[in-house]
JSON list of C-alpha atoms in Angstrom, two decimals:
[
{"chain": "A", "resi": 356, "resn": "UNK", "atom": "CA", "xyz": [104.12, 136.30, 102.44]},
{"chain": "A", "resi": 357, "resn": "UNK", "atom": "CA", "xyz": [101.98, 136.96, 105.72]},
{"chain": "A", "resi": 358, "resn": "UNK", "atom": "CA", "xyz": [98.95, 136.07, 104.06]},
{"chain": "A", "resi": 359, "resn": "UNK", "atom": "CA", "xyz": [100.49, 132.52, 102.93]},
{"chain": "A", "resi": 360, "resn": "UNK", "atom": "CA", "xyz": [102.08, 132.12, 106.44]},
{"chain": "A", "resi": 361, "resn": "UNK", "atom": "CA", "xyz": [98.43, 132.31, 107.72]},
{"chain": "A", "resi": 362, "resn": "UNK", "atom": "CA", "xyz": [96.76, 129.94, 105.15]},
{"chain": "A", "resi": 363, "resn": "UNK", "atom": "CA", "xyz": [99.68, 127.11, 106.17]},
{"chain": "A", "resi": 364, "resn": "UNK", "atom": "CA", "xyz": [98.63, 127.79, 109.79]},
{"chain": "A", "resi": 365, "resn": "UNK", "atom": "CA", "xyz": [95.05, 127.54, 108.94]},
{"chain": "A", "resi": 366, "resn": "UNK", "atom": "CA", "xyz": [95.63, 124.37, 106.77]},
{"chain": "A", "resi": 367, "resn": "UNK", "atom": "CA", "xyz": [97.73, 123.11, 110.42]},
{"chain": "A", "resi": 368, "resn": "UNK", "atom": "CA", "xyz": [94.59, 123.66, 112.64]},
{"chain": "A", "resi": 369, "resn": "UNK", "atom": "CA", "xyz": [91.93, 122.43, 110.32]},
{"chain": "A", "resi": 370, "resn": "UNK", "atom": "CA", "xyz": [93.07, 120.60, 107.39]},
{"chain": "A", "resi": 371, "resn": "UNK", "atom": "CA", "xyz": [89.48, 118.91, 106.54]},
{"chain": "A", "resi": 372, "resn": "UNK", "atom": "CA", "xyz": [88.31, 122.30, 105.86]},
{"chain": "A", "resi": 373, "resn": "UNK", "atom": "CA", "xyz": [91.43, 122.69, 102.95]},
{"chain": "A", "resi": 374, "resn": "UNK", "atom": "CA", "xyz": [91.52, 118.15, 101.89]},
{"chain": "A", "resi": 375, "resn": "UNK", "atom": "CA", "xyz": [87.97, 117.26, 102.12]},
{"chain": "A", "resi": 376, "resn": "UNK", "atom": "CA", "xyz": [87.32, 114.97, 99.39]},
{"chain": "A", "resi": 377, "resn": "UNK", "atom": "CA", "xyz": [86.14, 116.16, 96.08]},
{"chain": "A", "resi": 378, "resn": "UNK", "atom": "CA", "xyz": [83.75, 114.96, 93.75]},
{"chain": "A", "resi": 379, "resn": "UNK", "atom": "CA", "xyz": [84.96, 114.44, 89.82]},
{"chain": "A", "resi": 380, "resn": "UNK", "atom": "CA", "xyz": [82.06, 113.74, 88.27]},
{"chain": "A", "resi": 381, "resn": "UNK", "atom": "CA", "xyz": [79.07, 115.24, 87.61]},
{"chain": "A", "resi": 382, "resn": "UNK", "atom": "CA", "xyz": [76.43, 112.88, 87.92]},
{"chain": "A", "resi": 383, "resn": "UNK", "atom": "CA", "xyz": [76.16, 112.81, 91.74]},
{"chain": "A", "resi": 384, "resn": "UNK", "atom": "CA", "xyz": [74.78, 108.49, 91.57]},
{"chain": "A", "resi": 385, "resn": "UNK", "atom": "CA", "xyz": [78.40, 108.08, 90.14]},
{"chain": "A", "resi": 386, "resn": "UNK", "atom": "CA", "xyz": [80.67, 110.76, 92.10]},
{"chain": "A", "resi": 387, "resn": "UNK", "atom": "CA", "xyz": [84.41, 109.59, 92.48]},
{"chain": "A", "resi": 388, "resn": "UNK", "atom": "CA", "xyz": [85.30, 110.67, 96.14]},
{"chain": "A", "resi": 389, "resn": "UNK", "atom": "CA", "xyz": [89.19, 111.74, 96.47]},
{"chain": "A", "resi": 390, "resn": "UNK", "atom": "CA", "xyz": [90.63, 111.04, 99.66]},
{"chain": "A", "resi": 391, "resn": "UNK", "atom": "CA", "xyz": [92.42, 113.54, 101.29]},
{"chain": "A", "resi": 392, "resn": "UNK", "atom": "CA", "xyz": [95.82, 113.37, 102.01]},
{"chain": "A", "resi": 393, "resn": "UNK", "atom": "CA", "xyz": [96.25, 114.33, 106.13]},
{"chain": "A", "resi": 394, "resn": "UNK", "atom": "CA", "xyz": [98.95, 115.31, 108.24]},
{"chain": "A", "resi": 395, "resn": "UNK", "atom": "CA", "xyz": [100.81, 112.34, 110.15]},
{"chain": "A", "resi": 396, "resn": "UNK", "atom": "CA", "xyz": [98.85, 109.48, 108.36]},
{"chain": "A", "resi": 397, "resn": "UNK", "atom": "CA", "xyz": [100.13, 106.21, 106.33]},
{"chain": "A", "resi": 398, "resn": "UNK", "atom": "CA", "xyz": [98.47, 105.98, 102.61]},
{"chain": "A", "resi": 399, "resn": "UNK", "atom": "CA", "xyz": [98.67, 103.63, 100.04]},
{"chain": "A", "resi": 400, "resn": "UNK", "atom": "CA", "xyz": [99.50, 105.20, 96.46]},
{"chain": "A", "resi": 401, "resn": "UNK", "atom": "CA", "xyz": [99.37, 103.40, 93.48]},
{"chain": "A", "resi": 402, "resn": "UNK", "atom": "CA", "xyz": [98.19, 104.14, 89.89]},
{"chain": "A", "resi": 403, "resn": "UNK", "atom": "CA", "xyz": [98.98, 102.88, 86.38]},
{"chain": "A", "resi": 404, "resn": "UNK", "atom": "CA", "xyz": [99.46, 103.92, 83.25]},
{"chain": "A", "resi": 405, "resn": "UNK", "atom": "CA", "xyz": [96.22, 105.68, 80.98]},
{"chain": "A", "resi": 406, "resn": "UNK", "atom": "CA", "xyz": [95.10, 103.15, 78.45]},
{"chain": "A", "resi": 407, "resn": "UNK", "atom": "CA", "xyz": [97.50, 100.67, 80.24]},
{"chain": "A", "resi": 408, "resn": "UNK", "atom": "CA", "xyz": [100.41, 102.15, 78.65]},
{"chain": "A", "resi": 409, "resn": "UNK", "atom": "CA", "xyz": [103.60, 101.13, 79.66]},
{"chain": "A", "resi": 410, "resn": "UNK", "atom": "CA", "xyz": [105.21, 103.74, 82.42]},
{"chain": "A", "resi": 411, "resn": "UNK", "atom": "CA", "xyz": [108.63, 102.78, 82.72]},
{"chain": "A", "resi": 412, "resn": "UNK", "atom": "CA", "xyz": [109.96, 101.54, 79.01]},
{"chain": "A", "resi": 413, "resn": "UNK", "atom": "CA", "xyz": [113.83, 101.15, 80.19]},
{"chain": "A", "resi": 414, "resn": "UNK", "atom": "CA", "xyz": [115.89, 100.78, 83.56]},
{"chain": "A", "resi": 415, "resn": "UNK", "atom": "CA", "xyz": [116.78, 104.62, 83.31]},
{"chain": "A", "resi": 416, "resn": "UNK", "atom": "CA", "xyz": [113.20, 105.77, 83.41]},
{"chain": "A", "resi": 417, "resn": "UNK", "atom": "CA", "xyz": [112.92, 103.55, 86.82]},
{"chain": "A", "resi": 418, "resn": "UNK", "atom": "CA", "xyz": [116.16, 105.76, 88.15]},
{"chain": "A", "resi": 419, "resn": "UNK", "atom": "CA", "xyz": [114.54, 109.19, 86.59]},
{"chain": "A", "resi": 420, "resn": "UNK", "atom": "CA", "xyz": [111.34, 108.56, 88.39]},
{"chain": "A", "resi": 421, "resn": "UNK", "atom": "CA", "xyz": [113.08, 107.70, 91.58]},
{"chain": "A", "resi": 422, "resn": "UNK", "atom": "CA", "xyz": [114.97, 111.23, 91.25]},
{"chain": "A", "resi": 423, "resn": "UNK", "atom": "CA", "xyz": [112.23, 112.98, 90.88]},
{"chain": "A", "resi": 424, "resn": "UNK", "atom": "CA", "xyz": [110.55, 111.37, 94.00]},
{"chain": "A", "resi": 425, "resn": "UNK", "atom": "CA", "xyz": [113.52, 112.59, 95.88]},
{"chain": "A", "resi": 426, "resn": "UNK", "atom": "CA", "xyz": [113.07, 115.87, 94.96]},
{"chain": "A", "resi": 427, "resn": "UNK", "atom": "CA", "xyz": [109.11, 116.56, 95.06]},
{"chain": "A", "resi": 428, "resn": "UNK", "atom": "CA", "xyz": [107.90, 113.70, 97.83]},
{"chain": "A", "resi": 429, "resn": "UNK", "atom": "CA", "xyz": [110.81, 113.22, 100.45]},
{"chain": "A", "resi": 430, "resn": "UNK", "atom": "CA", "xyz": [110.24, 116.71, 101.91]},
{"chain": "A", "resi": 431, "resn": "UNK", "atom": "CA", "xyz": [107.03, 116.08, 102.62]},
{"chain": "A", "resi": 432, "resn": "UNK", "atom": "CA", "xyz": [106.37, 112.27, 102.88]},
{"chain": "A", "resi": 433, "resn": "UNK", "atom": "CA", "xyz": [108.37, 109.29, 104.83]},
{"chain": "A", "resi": 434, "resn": "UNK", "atom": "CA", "xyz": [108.85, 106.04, 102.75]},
{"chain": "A", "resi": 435, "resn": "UNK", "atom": "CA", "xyz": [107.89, 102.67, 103.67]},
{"chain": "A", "resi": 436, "resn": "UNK", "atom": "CA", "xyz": [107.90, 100.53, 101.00]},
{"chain": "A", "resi": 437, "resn": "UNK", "atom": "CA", "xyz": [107.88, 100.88, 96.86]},
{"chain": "A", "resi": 438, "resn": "UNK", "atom": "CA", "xyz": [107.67, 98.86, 93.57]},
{"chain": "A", "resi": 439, "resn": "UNK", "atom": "CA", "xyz": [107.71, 100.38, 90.02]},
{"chain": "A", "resi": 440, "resn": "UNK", "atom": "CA", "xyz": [106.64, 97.82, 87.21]},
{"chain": "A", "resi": 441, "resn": "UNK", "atom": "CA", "xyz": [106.15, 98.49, 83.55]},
{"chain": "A", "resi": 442, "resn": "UNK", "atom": "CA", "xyz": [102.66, 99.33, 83.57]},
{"chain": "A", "resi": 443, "resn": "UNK", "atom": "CA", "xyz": [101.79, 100.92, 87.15]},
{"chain": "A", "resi": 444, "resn": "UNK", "atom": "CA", "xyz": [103.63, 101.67, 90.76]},
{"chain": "A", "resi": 445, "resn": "UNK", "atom": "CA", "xyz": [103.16, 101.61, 94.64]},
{"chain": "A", "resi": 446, "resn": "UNK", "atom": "CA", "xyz": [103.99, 103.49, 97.24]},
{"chain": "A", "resi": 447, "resn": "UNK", "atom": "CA", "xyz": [103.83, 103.32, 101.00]},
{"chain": "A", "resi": 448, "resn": "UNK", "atom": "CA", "xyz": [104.19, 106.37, 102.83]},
{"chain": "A", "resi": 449, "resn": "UNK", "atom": "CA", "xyz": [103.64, 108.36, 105.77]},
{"chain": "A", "resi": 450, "resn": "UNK", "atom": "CA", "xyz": [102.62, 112.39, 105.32]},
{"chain": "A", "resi": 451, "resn": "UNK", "atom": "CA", "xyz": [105.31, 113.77, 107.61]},
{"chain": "A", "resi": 452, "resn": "UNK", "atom": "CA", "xyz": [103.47, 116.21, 109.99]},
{"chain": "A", "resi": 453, "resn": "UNK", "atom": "CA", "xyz": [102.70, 120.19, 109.57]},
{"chain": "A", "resi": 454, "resn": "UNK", "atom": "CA", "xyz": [105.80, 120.72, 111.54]},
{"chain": "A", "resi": 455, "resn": "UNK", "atom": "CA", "xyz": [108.15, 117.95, 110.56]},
{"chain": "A", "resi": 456, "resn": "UNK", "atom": "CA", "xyz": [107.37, 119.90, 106.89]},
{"chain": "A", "resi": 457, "resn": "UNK", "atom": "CA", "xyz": [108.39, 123.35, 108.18]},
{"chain": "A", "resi": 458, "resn": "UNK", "atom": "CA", "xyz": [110.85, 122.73, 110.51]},
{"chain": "A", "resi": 459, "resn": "UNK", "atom": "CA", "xyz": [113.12, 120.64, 107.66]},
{"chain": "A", "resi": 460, "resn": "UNK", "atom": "CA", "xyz": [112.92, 123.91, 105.48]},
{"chain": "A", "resi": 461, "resn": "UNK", "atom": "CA", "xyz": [115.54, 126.11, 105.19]},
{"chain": "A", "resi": 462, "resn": "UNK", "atom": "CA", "xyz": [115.14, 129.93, 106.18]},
{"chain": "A", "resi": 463, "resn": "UNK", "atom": "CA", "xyz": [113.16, 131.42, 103.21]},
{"chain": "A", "resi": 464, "resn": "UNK", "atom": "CA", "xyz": [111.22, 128.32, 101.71]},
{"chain": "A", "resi": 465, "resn": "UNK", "atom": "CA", "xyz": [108.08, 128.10, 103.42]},
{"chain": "A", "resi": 466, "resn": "UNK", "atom": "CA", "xyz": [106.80, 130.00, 100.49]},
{"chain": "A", "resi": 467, "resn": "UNK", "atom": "CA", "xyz": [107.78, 127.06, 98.54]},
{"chain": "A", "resi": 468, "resn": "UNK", "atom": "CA", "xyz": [105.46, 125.07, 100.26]},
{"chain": "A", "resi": 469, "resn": "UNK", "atom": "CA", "xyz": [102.38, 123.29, 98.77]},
{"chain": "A", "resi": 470, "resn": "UNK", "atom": "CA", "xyz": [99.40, 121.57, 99.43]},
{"chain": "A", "resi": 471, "resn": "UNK", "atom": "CA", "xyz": [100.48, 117.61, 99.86]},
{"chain": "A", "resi": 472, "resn": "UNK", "atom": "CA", "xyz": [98.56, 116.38, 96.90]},
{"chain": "A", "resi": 473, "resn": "UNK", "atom": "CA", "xyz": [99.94, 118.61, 94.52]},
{"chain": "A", "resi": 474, "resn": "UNK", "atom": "CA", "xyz": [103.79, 117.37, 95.44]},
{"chain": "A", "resi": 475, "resn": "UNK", "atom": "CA", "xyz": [102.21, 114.04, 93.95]},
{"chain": "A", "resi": 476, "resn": "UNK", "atom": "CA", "xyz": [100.65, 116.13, 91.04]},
{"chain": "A", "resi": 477, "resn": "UNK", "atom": "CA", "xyz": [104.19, 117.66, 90.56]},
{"chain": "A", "resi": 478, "resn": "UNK", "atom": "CA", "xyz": [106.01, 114.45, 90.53]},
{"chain": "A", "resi": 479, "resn": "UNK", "atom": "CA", "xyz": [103.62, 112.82, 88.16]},
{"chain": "A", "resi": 480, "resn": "UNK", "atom": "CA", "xyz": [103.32, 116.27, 85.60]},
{"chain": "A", "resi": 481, "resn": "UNK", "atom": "CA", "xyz": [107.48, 115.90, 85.52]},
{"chain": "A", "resi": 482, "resn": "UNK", "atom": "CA", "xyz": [107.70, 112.18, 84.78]},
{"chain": "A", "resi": 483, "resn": "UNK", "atom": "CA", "xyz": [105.19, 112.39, 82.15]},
{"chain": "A", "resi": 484, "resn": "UNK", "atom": "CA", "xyz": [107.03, 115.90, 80.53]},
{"chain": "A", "resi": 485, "resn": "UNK", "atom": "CA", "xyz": [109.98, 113.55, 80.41]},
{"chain": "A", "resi": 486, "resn": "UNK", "atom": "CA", "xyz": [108.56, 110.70, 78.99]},
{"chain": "A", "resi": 487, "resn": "UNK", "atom": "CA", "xyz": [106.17, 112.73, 76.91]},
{"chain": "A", "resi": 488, "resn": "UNK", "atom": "CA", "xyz": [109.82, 114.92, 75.32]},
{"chain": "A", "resi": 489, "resn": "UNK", "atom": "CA", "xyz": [112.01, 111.32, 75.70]},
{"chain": "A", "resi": 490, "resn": "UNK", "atom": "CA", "xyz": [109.79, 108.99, 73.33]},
{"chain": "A", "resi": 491, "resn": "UNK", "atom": "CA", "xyz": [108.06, 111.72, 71.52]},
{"chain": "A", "resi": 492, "resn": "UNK", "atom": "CA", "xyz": [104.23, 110.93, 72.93]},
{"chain": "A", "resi": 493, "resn": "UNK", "atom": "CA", "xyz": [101.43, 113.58, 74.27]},
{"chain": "A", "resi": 494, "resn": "UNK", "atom": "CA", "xyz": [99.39, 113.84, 76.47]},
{"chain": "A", "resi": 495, "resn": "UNK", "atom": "CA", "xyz": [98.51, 111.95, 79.61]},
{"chain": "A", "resi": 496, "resn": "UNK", "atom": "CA", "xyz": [100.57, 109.48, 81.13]},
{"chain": "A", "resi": 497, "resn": "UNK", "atom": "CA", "xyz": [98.89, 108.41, 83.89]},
{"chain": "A", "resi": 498, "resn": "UNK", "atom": "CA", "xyz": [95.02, 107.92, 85.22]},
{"chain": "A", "resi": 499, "resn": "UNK", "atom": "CA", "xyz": [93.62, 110.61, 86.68]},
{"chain": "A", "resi": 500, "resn": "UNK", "atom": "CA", "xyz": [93.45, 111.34, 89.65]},
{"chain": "A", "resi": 501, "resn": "UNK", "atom": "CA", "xyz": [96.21, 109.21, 91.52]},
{"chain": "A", "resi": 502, "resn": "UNK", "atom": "CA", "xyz": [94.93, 106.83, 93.53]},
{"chain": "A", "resi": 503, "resn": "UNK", "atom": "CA", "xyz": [95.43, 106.33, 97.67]},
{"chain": "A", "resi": 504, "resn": "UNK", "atom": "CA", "xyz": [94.22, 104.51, 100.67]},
{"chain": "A", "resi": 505, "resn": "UNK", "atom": "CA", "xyz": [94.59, 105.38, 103.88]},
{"chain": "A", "resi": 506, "resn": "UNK", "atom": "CA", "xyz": [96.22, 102.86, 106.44]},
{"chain": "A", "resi": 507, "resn": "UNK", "atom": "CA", "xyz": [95.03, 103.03, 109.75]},
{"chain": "A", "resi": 508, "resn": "UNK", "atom": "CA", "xyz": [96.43, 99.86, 111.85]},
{"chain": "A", "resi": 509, "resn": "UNK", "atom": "CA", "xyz": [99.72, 98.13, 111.51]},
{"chain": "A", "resi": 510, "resn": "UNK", "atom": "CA", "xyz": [97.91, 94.56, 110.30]},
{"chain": "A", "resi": 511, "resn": "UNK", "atom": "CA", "xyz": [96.99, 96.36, 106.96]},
{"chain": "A", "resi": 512, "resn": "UNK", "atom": "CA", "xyz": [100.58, 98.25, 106.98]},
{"chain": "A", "resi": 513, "resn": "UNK", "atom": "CA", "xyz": [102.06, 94.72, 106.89]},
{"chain": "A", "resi": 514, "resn": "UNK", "atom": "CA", "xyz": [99.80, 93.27, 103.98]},
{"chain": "A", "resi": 515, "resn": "UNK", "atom": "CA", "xyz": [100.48, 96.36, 101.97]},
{"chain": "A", "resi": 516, "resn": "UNK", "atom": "CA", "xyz": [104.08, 95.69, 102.35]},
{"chain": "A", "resi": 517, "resn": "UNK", "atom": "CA", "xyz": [104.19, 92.40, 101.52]},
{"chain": "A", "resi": 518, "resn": "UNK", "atom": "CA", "xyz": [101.53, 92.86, 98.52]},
{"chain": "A", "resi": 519, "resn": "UNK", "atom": "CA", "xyz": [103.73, 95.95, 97.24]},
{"chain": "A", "resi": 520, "resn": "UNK", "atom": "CA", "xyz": [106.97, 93.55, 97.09]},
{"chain": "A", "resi": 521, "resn": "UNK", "atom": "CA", "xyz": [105.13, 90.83, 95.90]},
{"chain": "A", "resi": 522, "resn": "UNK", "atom": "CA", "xyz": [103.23, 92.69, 93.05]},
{"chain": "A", "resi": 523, "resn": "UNK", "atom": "CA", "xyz": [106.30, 91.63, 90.77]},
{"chain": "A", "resi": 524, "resn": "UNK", "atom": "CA", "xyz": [105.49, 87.74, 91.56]},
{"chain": "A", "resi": 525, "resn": "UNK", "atom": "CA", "xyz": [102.19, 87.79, 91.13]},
{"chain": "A", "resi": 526, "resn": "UNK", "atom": "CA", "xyz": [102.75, 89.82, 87.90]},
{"chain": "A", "resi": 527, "resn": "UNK", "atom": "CA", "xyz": [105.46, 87.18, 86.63]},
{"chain": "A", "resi": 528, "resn": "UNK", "atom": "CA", "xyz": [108.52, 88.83, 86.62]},
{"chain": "A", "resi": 529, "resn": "UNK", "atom": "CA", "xyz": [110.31, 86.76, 89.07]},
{"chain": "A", "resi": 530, "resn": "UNK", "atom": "CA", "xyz": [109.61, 84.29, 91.81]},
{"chain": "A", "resi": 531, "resn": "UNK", "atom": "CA", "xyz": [110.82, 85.74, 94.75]},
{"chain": "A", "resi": 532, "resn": "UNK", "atom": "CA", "xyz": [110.77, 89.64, 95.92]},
{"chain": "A", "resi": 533, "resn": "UNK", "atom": "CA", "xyz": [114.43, 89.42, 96.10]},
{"chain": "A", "resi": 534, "resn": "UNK", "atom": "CA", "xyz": [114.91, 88.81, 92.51]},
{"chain": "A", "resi": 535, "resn": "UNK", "atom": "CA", "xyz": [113.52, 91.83, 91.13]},
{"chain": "A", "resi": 536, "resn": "UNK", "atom": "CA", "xyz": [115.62, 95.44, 91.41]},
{"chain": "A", "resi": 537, "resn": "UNK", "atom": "CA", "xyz": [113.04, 98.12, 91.47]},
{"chain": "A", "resi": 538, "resn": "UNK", "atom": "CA", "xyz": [111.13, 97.75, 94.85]},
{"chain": "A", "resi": 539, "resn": "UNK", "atom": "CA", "xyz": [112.39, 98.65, 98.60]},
{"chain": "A", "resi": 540, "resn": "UNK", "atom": "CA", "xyz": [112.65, 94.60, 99.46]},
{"chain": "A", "resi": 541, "resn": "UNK", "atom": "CA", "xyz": [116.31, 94.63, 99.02]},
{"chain": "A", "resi": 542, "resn": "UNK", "atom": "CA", "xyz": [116.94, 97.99, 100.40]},
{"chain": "A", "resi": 543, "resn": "UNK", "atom": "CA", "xyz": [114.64, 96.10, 103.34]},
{"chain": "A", "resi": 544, "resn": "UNK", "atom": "CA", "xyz": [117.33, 93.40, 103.72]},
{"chain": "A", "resi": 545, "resn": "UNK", "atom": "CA", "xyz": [120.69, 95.83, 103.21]},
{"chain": "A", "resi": 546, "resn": "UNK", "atom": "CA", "xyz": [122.73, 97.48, 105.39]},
{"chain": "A", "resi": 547, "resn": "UNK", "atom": "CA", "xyz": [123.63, 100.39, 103.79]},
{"chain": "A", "resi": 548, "resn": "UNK", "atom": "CA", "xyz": [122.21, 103.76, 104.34]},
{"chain": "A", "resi": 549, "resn": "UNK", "atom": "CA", "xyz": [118.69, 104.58, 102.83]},
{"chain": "A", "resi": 550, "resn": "UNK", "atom": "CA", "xyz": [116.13, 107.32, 103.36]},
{"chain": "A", "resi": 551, "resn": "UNK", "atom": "CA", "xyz": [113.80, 104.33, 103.52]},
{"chain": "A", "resi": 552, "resn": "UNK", "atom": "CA", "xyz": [112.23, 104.11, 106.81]},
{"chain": "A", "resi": 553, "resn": "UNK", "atom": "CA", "xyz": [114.14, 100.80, 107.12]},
{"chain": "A", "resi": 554, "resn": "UNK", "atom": "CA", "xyz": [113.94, 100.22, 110.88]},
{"chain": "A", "resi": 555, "resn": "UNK", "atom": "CA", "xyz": [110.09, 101.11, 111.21]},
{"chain": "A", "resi": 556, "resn": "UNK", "atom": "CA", "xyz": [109.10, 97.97, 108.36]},
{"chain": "A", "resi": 557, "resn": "UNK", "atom": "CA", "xyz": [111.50, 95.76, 110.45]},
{"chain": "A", "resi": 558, "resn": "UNK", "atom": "CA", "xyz": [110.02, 96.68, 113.58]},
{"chain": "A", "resi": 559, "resn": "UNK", "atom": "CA", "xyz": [106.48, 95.98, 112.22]},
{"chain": "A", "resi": 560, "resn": "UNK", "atom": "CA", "xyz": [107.51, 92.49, 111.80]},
{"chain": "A", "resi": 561, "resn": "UNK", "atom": "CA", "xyz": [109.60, 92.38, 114.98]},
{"chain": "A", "resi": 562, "resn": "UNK", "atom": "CA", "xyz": [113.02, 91.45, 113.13]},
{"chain": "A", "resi": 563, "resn": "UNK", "atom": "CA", "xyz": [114.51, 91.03, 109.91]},
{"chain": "A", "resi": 564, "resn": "UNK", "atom": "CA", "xyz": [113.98, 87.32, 110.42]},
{"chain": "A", "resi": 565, "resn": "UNK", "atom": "CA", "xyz": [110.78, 87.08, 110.75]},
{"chain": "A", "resi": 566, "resn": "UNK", "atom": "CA", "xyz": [110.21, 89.59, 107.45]},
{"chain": "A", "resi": 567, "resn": "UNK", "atom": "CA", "xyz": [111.86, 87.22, 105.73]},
{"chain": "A", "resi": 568, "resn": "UNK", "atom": "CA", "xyz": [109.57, 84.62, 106.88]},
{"chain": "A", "resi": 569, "resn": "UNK", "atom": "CA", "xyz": [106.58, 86.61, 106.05]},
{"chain": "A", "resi": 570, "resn": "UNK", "atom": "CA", "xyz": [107.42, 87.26, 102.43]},
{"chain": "A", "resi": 571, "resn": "UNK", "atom": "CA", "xyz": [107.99, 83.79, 101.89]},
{"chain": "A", "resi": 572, "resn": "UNK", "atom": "CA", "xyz": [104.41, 82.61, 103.06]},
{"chain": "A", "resi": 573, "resn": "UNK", "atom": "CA", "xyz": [101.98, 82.03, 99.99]},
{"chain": "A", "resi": 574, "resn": "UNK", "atom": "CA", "xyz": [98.96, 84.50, 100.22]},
{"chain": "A", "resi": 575, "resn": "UNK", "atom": "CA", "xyz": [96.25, 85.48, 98.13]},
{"chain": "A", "resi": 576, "resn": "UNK", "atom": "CA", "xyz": [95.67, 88.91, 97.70]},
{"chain": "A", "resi": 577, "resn": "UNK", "atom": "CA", "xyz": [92.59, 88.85, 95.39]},
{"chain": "A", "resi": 578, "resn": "UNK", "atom": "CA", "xyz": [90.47, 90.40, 98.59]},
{"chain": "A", "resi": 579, "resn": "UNK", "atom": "CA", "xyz": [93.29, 93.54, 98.49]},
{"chain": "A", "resi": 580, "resn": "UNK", "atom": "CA", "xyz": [93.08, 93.99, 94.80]},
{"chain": "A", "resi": 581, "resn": "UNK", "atom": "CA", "xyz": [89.70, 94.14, 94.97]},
{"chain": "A", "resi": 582, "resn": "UNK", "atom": "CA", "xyz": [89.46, 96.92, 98.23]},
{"chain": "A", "resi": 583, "resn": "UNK", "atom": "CA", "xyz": [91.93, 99.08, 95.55]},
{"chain": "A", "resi": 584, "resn": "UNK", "atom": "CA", "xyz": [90.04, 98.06, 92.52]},
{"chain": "A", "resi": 585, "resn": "UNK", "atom": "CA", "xyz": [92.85, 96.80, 90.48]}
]
């Protein structure tokens, strides 16, 4: 216990020397660098199905994969904005800091705690059990490894928004974010209470007015797709 009290401290005071990025392949001219998921900082996460299977085959897989996120990513991650289509998913999030992690846990579980990328691993490894036991498939589910950008300035937190509640328009499922169920744009627009970080996405775009008026603007996001290599 005192020995994992001291890595979590050491991971606190210098977590590049714990999430540097790692190389996955072995030819060095075409190493995949991993970005490392830090303390206190906004990322992008996204992947899609391997083989571009289809991820979510019914409304209930939608609502399992949403539990699960409750359970493995909201005790260590703050959401901005989501959107879960057949074939692949986005998330907007914000690594909650060393301390905001420990000081939500109860008494005894800071031995629970584990390095941020694997609560992604661990969400991803139950969905695909599920799946994999549900509709009698094995293997891999996803591409490996996840994929995430960091955010660094609130222009490119806004675009991210918008392109993660647009991704069902420009993927034809509707016309309008507000017509499609699983993403955060309604929750955006509601009243009622959410673990969302609701208030912070308004306040990026001043008001709720003037969201609305951003996600109706056309936009071209062929530049973005690009930057994430979609």
């Amino acid at each position: 216990m005192l020995l994992f009290v001291i890595f979590l401290l050491l991971i606190k005071n210098k977590p590049d020397r714990f999430l540097k990025p790692v190389g996955l392949d072995n030819d060095n001219k075409n190493m995949q660098i991993i970005e490392p998921l830090e303390f206190g900082k906004y990322y992008h996460i996204y992947n899609r199905g391997i083989n571009s299977e289809n991820i979510f085959k019914e409304n209930r897989n939608h609502e399992y994969f949403l539990t699960l996120y409750t359970k493995y990513i909201d005790p260590i991650a703050d959401m901005l904005a989501w959107c879960l289509l057949k074939k692949h998913f986005h998330l907007l999030v914000r690594i909650k800091t060393f301390d905001e992690i420990t000081q939500n846990q109860k008494g005894g579980e800071v031995n629970k705690t584990v390095p941020v990328h694997q609560s992604f691993g661990n969400l991803f490894n139950a969905y695909t059990k599920a799946i994999n036991k549900g509709y009698n498939r094995h293997g891999a589910l996803f591409e490996r490894p996840f994929k995430r950008k960091l955010i660094d300035n609130n222009t490119y937190l806004q675009s991210v928004i918008k392109y993660i509640h647009y991704n069902p328009v420009n993927h034809g499922f509707c016309e309008h974010p507000i017509e499609y169920p699983w993403s955060s744009y309604l929750t955006c627009l509601s009243e009622k209470p959410t673990k969302l970080k609701r208030e912070k996405v308004i306040s990026l775009f001043k008001n709720i007015e003037e969201l609305k008026t951003f996600h109706t603007k056309n936009e071209n996001f062929d530049s973005l797709e690009e930057f994430l290599n979609l």
